[in-house]
Amino acid sequence: MRRKVTKAIFPVAGQGTRFLPATKSVPKEIMTLVDRPLIQYAIDEARAAGIKEFIFVTSRGKYALEDYFDVAPELEASLRKRGKTELLETLKSTNMESGAIAYIRQHKALGLGHAVWCARRLITNEPFAVILPDDVIAAEKPCLQQMVEAYAETGGSMVATMEVPPEKASSYGIIDVKEDMGSMVSVKGMVEKPQPGSAPSNLAVIGRYILTPKVLQNLNRIKTGAGGEVQLTDAIADEIEADRDVYGFRFRGQRFDCGSKAGFLQATVAFGLSRPDLRDEFSDYLSGMAAQRNAAQ
Ligand code: UTP
């Protein structure tokens, strides 16, 4: 029997410079998509996939993130007193069980690979997930759940992948495909942020991973790569070198890059329109805006 994936690492120690000045005091992961912080979407996705232990790799100035998962007894009491049952339930769904959540510091933002490595002592000899909360994925079946199900069949290491236009390839880790099996590809190489024109395919790695603990050992050796950072992609590519299986998983769903302003705005529109309580008013507003813009052109 393959071991179940029950731990997830959430690397949230980045500086979020693309959202300055907001991120001067608000961690990117606490920024709000409609009415929930990005991190809540990531936690809900992890829970749906059967994750029981949540490991956050944080940095200075991320107190808001730790506070977010604390119980808020005064707020709860006040809502209870006023009979706000629905809000109370919403609030309670953000509480985490004692002992289910761990925080590890990354003392210097040396890259995603380094952030994951910082959590190495909390992972024993077991597969684990990595979720980047700024990649938000709208999907009928949550992306990580799709991956956990696929992983039960394949084992190895698995990265979520999606097609990107050639001119965008140099912003991603790109997969060199060995065999394309439809929803899954086997991987023969991975390049982080390839030079324009040199990408081995149009399949980009996005922020969901299921990794074997060997990847953490690989990270022990890895030096800085693209952009002067320790790249997680390089440690996964080392698995291929060692003749162990790596798969790319084409998830069903839409991914929003909430680490960028344009992606965040797109996600806000898409998630706003998907909410029954907002849909009508919001869509009337957007249609009006579009009509006004067209008339002005
Ligand atoms: P990004 O590349 O989006 O970097 O990191 P960033 O610092 O968050 O944002 P910008 O580019 O300055 O605007 C991708 C993910 O990896 C984490 C980030 O927190 C984010 O979830 N990360 C990145 C770390 O935890 N540590 C690092 O050293 C780098």
XYZ file of N, CA and C in Angstrom, residues 161-163 175-188 200-203 246-250:
78
model
N 0.410 20.827 -13.727
C 0.913 21.503 -14.921
C -0.230 22.048 -15.763
N 0.093 23.110 -16.497
C -0.886 23.655 -17.454
C -0.135 24.287 -18.624
N -0.882 24.384 -19.749
C -0.244 24.956 -20.935
C -0.157 26.470 -20.808
N 8.276 21.799 -18.286
C 8.490 20.345 -18.310
C 9.023 19.901 -19.670
N 9.995 19.006 -19.640
C 10.437 18.304 -20.840
C 9.716 16.946 -20.810
N 8.840 16.739 -21.783
C 7.922 15.593 -21.731
C 8.583 14.336 -22.284
N 8.493 13.250 -21.507
C 8.968 11.958 -22.017
C 7.835 11.286 -22.776
N 6.680 11.167 -22.101
C 5.528 10.541 -22.756
C 4.265 11.262 -22.320
N 3.392 11.567 -23.304
C 2.149 12.264 -23.010
C 1.014 11.254 -22.929
N 0.429 11.125 -21.739
C -0.630 10.128 -21.576
C -1.973 10.799 -21.364
N -2.097 12.054 -21.794
C -3.373 12.764 -21.648
C -3.386 13.585 -20.381
N -4.145 13.128 -19.372
C -4.213 13.941 -18.145
C -2.873 13.909 -17.403
N -2.033 12.965 -17.792
C -0.733 12.831 -17.119
C 0.389 12.804 -18.159
N 1.529 13.405 -17.836
C 2.702 13.226 -18.699
C 3.829 12.690 -17.826
N 4.670 11.834 -18.395
C 5.873 11.488 -17.652
C 6.953 12.489 -18.061
N 7.824 12.783 -17.120
C 8.733 13.916 -17.277
C 10.168 13.408 -17.427
N 10.879 13.963 -18.426
C 12.295 13.570 -18.545
C 13.251 14.700 -18.192
N 11.473 23.613 -23.417
C 11.313 22.287 -24.018
C 9.862 21.910 -24.334
N 8.885 22.646 -23.809
C 7.472 22.394 -24.133
C 6.682 23.627 -23.723
N 5.351 23.540 -23.831
C 4.529 24.658 -23.346
C 3.839 24.281 -22.026
N 4.351 23.227 -21.383
C 3.738 22.780 -20.126
C 4.478 23.371 -18.925
N 8.842 11.034 -12.241
C 8.228 12.339 -12.015
C 7.128 12.498 -13.056
N 5.954 12.948 -12.599
C 4.817 13.122 -13.499
C 4.338 14.564 -13.472
N 3.821 14.990 -14.618
C 3.106 16.260 -14.681
C 1.628 15.921 -14.748
N 0.816 16.604 -13.961
C -0.610 16.307 -13.930
C -1.397 17.487 -14.481
N -2.111 17.249 -15.594
C -2.959 18.322 -16.154
C -4.264 18.340 -15.361
